[in-house]
């Protein structure tokens, strides 16, 4: 029902040709200090805004489909993550828009939104440090330093302890894969799960053998023979992603000869913690990986 309402609202606004509602001439800093109507164009960034004590007026469909936090009944959907309705944001008088710097469909909207007098800001969150930086900025806007302590500083203490303990162990070799319904890729330290594995004293063969990033090869994986293999899935149909993984790699008899597979160290990681951003659960995400790697 949310999806149907979302699409209907977007179509109505496009057809009626709503005019821009210009913001007043106050400075960008002042506008962001007390935003009245906030639109978050990814579910992950929407959740961080909520963790900072902010109130949401508009979100994209992925906040309902892919993220495990409650969206209030009065929040309105403004379209899909990669196609948020600019017409709706302007006509509804949105004064603060939160977007991803990694999504081209977001960055190309900057001039349109800015020219309409809307404060639009871009963020990239791939690591725990990225999360802390965004949470810090958001809590400065909302004036909720207590929530930075609760959802940032306190979690950092957990993460720091897990990372420190991991450094006491010999560095295992790992391979991180991302499977979708279309393809399987090797992924490095520039991803959420990859950054965590690096923090936990792992050597990712995709970081040391960059040919795997461009051309995933079972022969190269066999040659490197990592101690652990981790897989994250993307897309709405995890079963199709796993099938693609099977068709690409795991159905081969040679796959079963890898040490990681023979020793039960081949893991499909939970999407909520390792493909999407863990946000308030970063501590849990690090602890779970450390338990797998080091039994602690």
GROMACS .gro file of C-alpha atoms in nm:
model
  296
    1UNK     CA    1   0.000   0.000   0.000
    2UNK     CA    2   0.287   0.239   0.082
    3UNK     CA    3   0.432   0.177  -0.265
    4UNK     CA    4   0.097   0.243  -0.437
    5UNK     CA    5   0.043   0.567  -0.244
    6UNK     CA    6   0.399   0.672  -0.315
    7UNK     CA    7   0.364   0.627  -0.691
    8UNK     CA    8   0.022   0.795  -0.702
    9UNK     CA    9   0.148   1.103  -0.521
   10UNK     CA   10   0.446   1.133  -0.753
   11UNK     CA   11   0.229   1.107  -1.066
   12UNK     CA   12  -0.025   1.361  -0.939
   13UNK     CA   13   0.245   1.614  -0.863
   14UNK     CA   14   0.409   1.575  -1.202
   15UNK     CA   15   0.077   1.615  -1.385
   16UNK     CA   16  -0.030   1.922  -1.193
   17UNK     CA   17   0.303   2.096  -1.250
   18UNK     CA   18   0.339   2.227  -0.896
   19UNK     CA   19   0.539   2.547  -0.870
   20UNK     CA   20   0.850   2.591  -0.657
   21UNK     CA   21   0.806   2.709  -0.302
   22UNK     CA   22   1.111   2.927  -0.246
   23UNK     CA   23   1.279   2.921   0.095
   24UNK     CA   24   1.358   3.247   0.271
   25UNK     CA   25   1.695   3.417   0.238
   26UNK     CA   26   1.844   3.291   0.564
   27UNK     CA   27   2.189   3.138   0.551
   28UNK     CA   28   2.248   2.769   0.479
   29UNK     CA   29   2.368   2.712   0.833
   30UNK     CA   30   2.057   2.872   0.979
   31UNK     CA   31   1.828   2.672   0.752
   32UNK     CA   32   1.994   2.346   0.852
   33UNK     CA   33   1.988   2.431   1.222
   34UNK     CA   34   1.611   2.396   1.253
   35UNK     CA   35   1.475   2.215   0.948
   36UNK     CA   36   1.098   2.181   0.954
   37UNK     CA   37   1.044   1.942   0.664
   38UNK     CA   38   1.319   1.686   0.612
   39UNK     CA   39   1.343   1.445   0.318
   40UNK     CA   40   1.592   1.157   0.341
   41UNK     CA   41   1.655   0.989   0.008
   42UNK     CA   42   1.805   0.663   0.134
   43UNK     CA   43   1.673   0.444   0.412
   44UNK     CA   44   2.014   0.425   0.578
   45UNK     CA   45   2.056   0.802   0.600
   46UNK     CA   46   1.695   0.832   0.715
   47UNK     CA   47   1.773   0.601   1.005
   48UNK     CA   48   2.081   0.802   1.107
   49UNK     CA   49   1.870   1.119   1.107
   50UNK     CA   50   1.624   0.948   1.343
   51UNK     CA   51   1.909   0.825   1.564
   52UNK     CA   52   2.021   1.189   1.589
   53UNK     CA   53   1.679   1.291   1.720
   54UNK     CA   54   1.554   1.432   1.393
   55UNK     CA   55   1.201   1.410   1.259
   56UNK     CA   56   1.132   1.287   0.908
   57UNK     CA   57   0.864   1.417   0.676
   58UNK     CA   58   0.958   1.229   0.360
   59UNK     CA   59   1.153   0.911   0.276
   60UNK     CA   60   1.214   0.693  -0.028
   61UNK     CA   61   1.061   0.350  -0.082
   62UNK     CA   62   1.370   0.158   0.034
   63UNK     CA   63   1.309   0.284   0.388
   64UNK     CA   64   1.000   0.064   0.390
   65UNK     CA   65   1.135  -0.227   0.185
   66UNK     CA   66   1.489  -0.275   0.304
   67UNK     CA   67   1.548  -0.121   0.644
   68UNK     CA   68   1.455  -0.247   0.986
   69UNK     CA   69   1.331   0.066   1.158
   70UNK     CA   70   0.982   0.199   1.206
   71UNK     CA   71   0.869   0.474   0.973
   72UNK     CA   72   0.602   0.692   1.134
   73UNK     CA   73   0.256   0.687   0.978
   74UNK     CA   74   0.268   1.057   0.892
   75UNK     CA   75   0.588   1.021   0.687
   76UNK     CA   76   0.526   1.036   0.311
   77UNK     CA   77   0.707   0.839   0.041
   78UNK     CA   78   0.862   1.053  -0.235
   79UNK     CA   79   0.953   0.775  -0.477
   80UNK     CA   80   1.225   0.519  -0.526
   81UNK     CA   81   1.574   0.572  -0.387
   82UNK     CA   82   1.719   0.638  -0.733
   83UNK     CA   83   1.427   0.852  -0.850
   84UNK     CA   84   1.299   1.072  -0.565
   85UNK     CA   85   1.035   1.321  -0.672
   86UNK     CA   86   1.193   1.665  -0.703
   87UNK     CA   87   0.851   1.810  -0.784
   88UNK     CA   88   0.713   1.679  -0.457
   89UNK     CA   89   1.003   1.807  -0.248
   90UNK     CA   90   0.971   2.154  -0.397
   91UNK     CA   91   0.592   2.177  -0.389
   92UNK     CA   92   0.571   2.047  -0.033
   93UNK     CA   93   0.818   2.307   0.096
   94UNK     CA   94   1.091   2.067   0.204
   95UNK     CA   95   1.373   2.270   0.358
   96UNK     CA   96   1.640   2.003   0.417
   97UNK     CA   97   1.722   1.712   0.183
   98UNK     CA   98   1.962   1.432   0.277
   99UNK     CA   99   2.115   1.246  -0.017
  100UNK     CA  100   2.394   1.001  -0.100
  101UNK     CA  101   2.708   1.125  -0.273
  102UNK     CA  102   2.752   0.773  -0.416
  103UNK     CA  103   2.427   0.777  -0.615
  104UNK     CA  104   2.454   0.961  -0.947
  105UNK     CA  105   2.079   1.017  -0.960
  106UNK     CA  106   2.112   1.212  -0.635
  107UNK     CA  107   2.412   1.428  -0.720
  108UNK     CA  108   2.258   1.547  -1.046
  109UNK     CA  109   1.965   1.696  -0.852
  110UNK     CA  110   2.180   1.937  -0.652
  111UNK     CA  111   2.137   2.244  -0.873
  112UNK     CA  112   1.761   2.200  -0.909
  113UNK     CA  113   1.708   2.169  -0.534
  114UNK     CA  114   1.952   2.445  -0.445
  115UNK     CA  115   1.795   2.683  -0.697
  116UNK     CA  116   1.461   2.615  -0.529
  117UNK     CA  117   1.609   2.740  -0.201
  118UNK     CA  118   1.640   2.394  -0.045
  119UNK     CA  119   1.938   2.299   0.169
  120UNK     CA  120   2.062   1.970   0.019
  121UNK     CA  121   2.354   1.778   0.167
  122UNK     CA  122   2.537   1.470   0.047
  123UNK     CA  123   2.689   1.192   0.255
  124UNK     CA  124   2.873   0.866   0.200
  125UNK     CA  125   2.870   0.604   0.475
  126UNK     CA  126   3.084   0.296   0.411
  127UNK     CA  127   3.267   0.265   0.742
  128UNK     CA  128   3.203   0.312   1.112
  129UNK     CA  129   3.405   0.634   1.108
  130UNK     CA  130   3.185   0.762   0.825
  131UNK     CA  131   2.879   0.682   1.035
  132UNK     CA  132   3.019   0.869   1.334
  133UNK     CA  133   3.091   1.174   1.119
  134UNK     CA  134   2.738   1.188   0.979
  135UNK     CA  135   2.580   1.123   1.320
  136UNK     CA  136   2.791   1.403   1.468
  137UNK     CA  137   2.677   1.653   1.205
  138UNK     CA  138   2.314   1.549   1.242
  139UNK     CA  139   2.317   1.578   1.622
  140UNK     CA  140   2.471   1.924   1.590
  141UNK     CA  141   2.173   2.020   1.375
  142UNK     CA  142   1.919   1.866   1.613
  143UNK     CA  143   2.100   1.983   1.927
  144UNK     CA  144   2.099   1.629   2.070
  145UNK     CA  145   2.452   1.572   2.200
  146UNK     CA  146   2.308   1.304   2.428
  147UNK     CA  147   2.214   1.097   2.125
  148UNK     CA  148   2.564   1.125   1.981
  149UNK     CA  149   2.688   0.975   2.306
  150UNK     CA  150   2.419   0.705   2.307
  151UNK     CA  151   2.435   0.607   1.939
  152UNK     CA  152   2.794   0.704   1.865
  153UNK     CA  153   3.036   0.725   2.156
  154UNK     CA  154   2.896   0.424   2.340
  155UNK     CA  155   2.901   0.209   2.027
  156UNK     CA  156   3.255   0.326   1.952
  157UNK     CA  157   3.369   0.185   2.286
  158UNK     CA  158   3.239  -0.156   2.181
  159UNK     CA  159   3.393  -0.137   1.835
  160UNK     CA  160   3.730  -0.019   1.969
  161UNK     CA  161   3.743  -0.310   2.214
  162UNK     CA  162   3.664  -0.567   1.946
  163UNK     CA  163   3.919  -0.418   1.705
  164UNK     CA  164   4.187  -0.403   1.975
  165UNK     CA  165   4.131  -0.767   2.068
  166UNK     CA  166   4.151  -0.872   1.703
  167UNK     CA  167   4.500  -0.727   1.674
  168UNK     CA  168   4.618  -0.985   1.927
  169UNK     CA  169   4.556  -1.259   1.670
  170UNK     CA  170   4.743  -1.367   1.359
  171UNK     CA  171   4.593  -1.204   1.051
  172UNK     CA  172   4.367  -1.445   0.859
  173UNK     CA  173   4.324  -1.420   0.483
  174UNK     CA  174   3.969  -1.365   0.362
  175UNK     CA  175   3.772  -1.320   0.043
  176UNK     CA  176   3.468  -1.095   0.040
  177UNK     CA  177   3.212  -1.148  -0.236
  178UNK     CA  178   2.895  -0.958  -0.321
  179UNK     CA  179   2.627  -1.153  -0.506
  180UNK     CA  180   2.326  -1.015  -0.689
  181UNK     CA  181   2.075  -1.177  -0.920
  182UNK     CA  182   2.297  -1.071  -1.211
  183UNK     CA  183   2.658  -1.117  -1.106
  184UNK     CA  184   2.912  -1.195  -0.835
  185UNK     CA  185   3.190  -0.947  -0.756
  186UNK     CA  186   3.490  -0.954  -0.526
  187UNK     CA  187   3.481  -0.652  -0.294
  188UNK     CA  188   3.753  -0.469  -0.105
  189UNK     CA  189   3.800  -0.241   0.194
  190UNK     CA  190   3.595   0.037   0.035
  191UNK     CA  191   3.272  -0.145   0.127
  192UNK     CA  192   3.096  -0.175   0.462
  193UNK     CA  193   3.185  -0.540   0.521
  194UNK     CA  194   3.530  -0.495   0.368
  195UNK     CA  195   3.613  -0.205   0.600
  196UNK     CA  196   3.509  -0.411   0.902
  197UNK     CA  197   3.722  -0.707   0.795
  198UNK     CA  198   4.021  -0.477   0.752
  199UNK     CA  199   3.964  -0.329   1.098
  200UNK     CA  200   3.951  -0.682   1.238
  201UNK     CA  201   4.306  -0.757   1.123
  202UNK     CA  202   4.209  -0.954   0.812
  203UNK     CA  203   4.395  -0.957   0.481
  204UNK     CA  204   4.140  -0.952   0.201
  205UNK     CA  205   4.283  -1.117  -0.108
  206UNK     CA  206   4.072  -0.879  -0.319
  207UNK     CA  207   4.276  -0.592  -0.173
  208UNK     CA  208   4.610  -0.761  -0.239
  209UNK     CA  209   4.516  -0.917  -0.574
  210UNK     CA  210   4.327  -0.637  -0.746
  211UNK     CA  211   4.270  -0.846  -1.058
  212UNK     CA  212   3.990  -1.014  -0.864
  213UNK     CA  213   3.803  -0.683  -0.841
  214UNK     CA  214   3.792  -0.652  -1.219
  215UNK     CA  215   3.773  -1.015  -1.321
  216UNK     CA  216   3.652  -1.264  -1.061
  217UNK     CA  217   3.824  -1.594  -1.130
  218UNK     CA  218   3.787  -1.925  -0.949
  219UNK     CA  219   4.140  -2.007  -1.057
  220UNK     CA  220   4.272  -1.699  -0.875
  221UNK     CA  221   4.067  -1.781  -0.566
  222UNK     CA  222   4.208  -2.134  -0.565
  223UNK     CA  223   4.560  -1.995  -0.599
  224UNK     CA  224   4.515  -1.759  -0.303
  225UNK     CA  225   4.309  -2.015  -0.103
  226UNK     CA  226   4.179  -1.776   0.169
  227UNK     CA  227   4.115  -1.890   0.526
  228UNK     CA  228   3.760  -1.747   0.522
  229UNK     CA  229   3.510  -1.662   0.249
  230UNK     CA  230   3.229  -1.415   0.320
  231UNK     CA  231   2.937  -1.329   0.095
  232UNK     CA  232   2.696  -1.037   0.112
  233UNK     CA  233   2.389  -1.026  -0.109
  234UNK     CA  234   2.220  -0.731  -0.273
  235UNK     CA  235   1.883  -0.687  -0.437
  236UNK     CA  236   1.534  -0.775  -0.323
  237UNK     CA  237   1.557  -1.147  -0.408
  238UNK     CA  238   1.827  -1.311  -0.198
  239UNK     CA  239   1.745  -1.655  -0.339
  240UNK     CA  240   1.830  -1.536  -0.689
  241UNK     CA  241   2.155  -1.387  -0.563
  242UNK     CA  242   2.250  -1.718  -0.402
  243UNK     CA  243   2.159  -1.899  -0.725
  244UNK     CA  244   2.390  -1.667  -0.919
  245UNK     CA  245   2.665  -1.742  -0.667
  246UNK     CA  246   2.606  -2.113  -0.719
  247UNK     CA  247   2.607  -2.084  -1.098
  248UNK     CA  248   2.922  -1.872  -1.093
  249UNK     CA  249   3.135  -2.041  -0.827
  250UNK     CA  250   2.997  -2.281  -0.570
  251UNK     CA  251   2.866  -2.547  -0.811
  252UNK     CA  252   3.218  -2.614  -0.936
  253UNK     CA  253   3.384  -2.923  -0.783
  254UNK     CA  254   3.699  -2.714  -0.741
  255UNK     CA  255   3.513  -2.483  -0.502
  256UNK     CA  256   3.467  -2.762  -0.250
  257UNK     CA  257   3.844  -2.811  -0.240
  258UNK     CA  258   3.910  -2.465  -0.098
  259UNK     CA  259   4.033  -2.472   0.262
  260UNK     CA  260   3.763  -2.226   0.373
  261UNK     CA  261   3.490  -2.451   0.232
  262UNK     CA  262   3.637  -2.777   0.361
  263UNK     CA  263   3.679  -2.629   0.709
  264UNK     CA  264   3.331  -2.475   0.733
  265UNK     CA  265   3.454  -2.117   0.703
  266UNK     CA  266   3.228  -2.007   0.417
  267UNK     CA  267   2.960  -1.763   0.539
  268UNK     CA  268   2.662  -1.581   0.390
  269UNK     CA  269   2.646  -1.263   0.599
  270UNK     CA  270   2.316  -1.101   0.708
  271UNK     CA  271   2.227  -0.827   0.462
  272UNK     CA  272   2.096  -0.594   0.733
  273UNK     CA  273   2.436  -0.573   0.903
  274UNK     CA  274   2.685  -0.614   0.620
  275UNK     CA  275   2.530  -0.485   0.297
  276UNK     CA  276   2.309  -0.212   0.434
  277UNK     CA  277   2.463   0.009   0.700
  278UNK     CA  278   2.440  -0.127   1.058
  279UNK     CA  279   2.392   0.222   1.207
  280UNK     CA  280   2.292   0.163   1.572
  281UNK     CA  281   2.413  -0.199   1.535
  282UNK     CA  282   2.774  -0.137   1.434
  283UNK     CA  283   2.892  -0.288   1.762
  284UNK     CA  284   2.689  -0.602   1.700
  285UNK     CA  285   2.820  -0.627   1.344
  286UNK     CA  286   3.183  -0.612   1.459
  287UNK     CA  287   3.123  -0.857   1.743
  288UNK     CA  288   2.959  -1.111   1.513
  289UNK     CA  289   3.249  -1.102   1.268
  290UNK     CA  290   3.505  -1.129   1.547
  291UNK     CA  291   3.322  -1.435   1.682
  292UNK     CA  292   3.346  -1.601   1.340
  293UNK     CA  293   3.710  -1.508   1.289
  294UNK     CA  294   3.853  -1.561   1.635
  295UNK     CA  295   3.584  -1.729   1.842
  296UNK     CA  296   3.545  -1.431   2.075
   0.00000   0.00000   0.00000
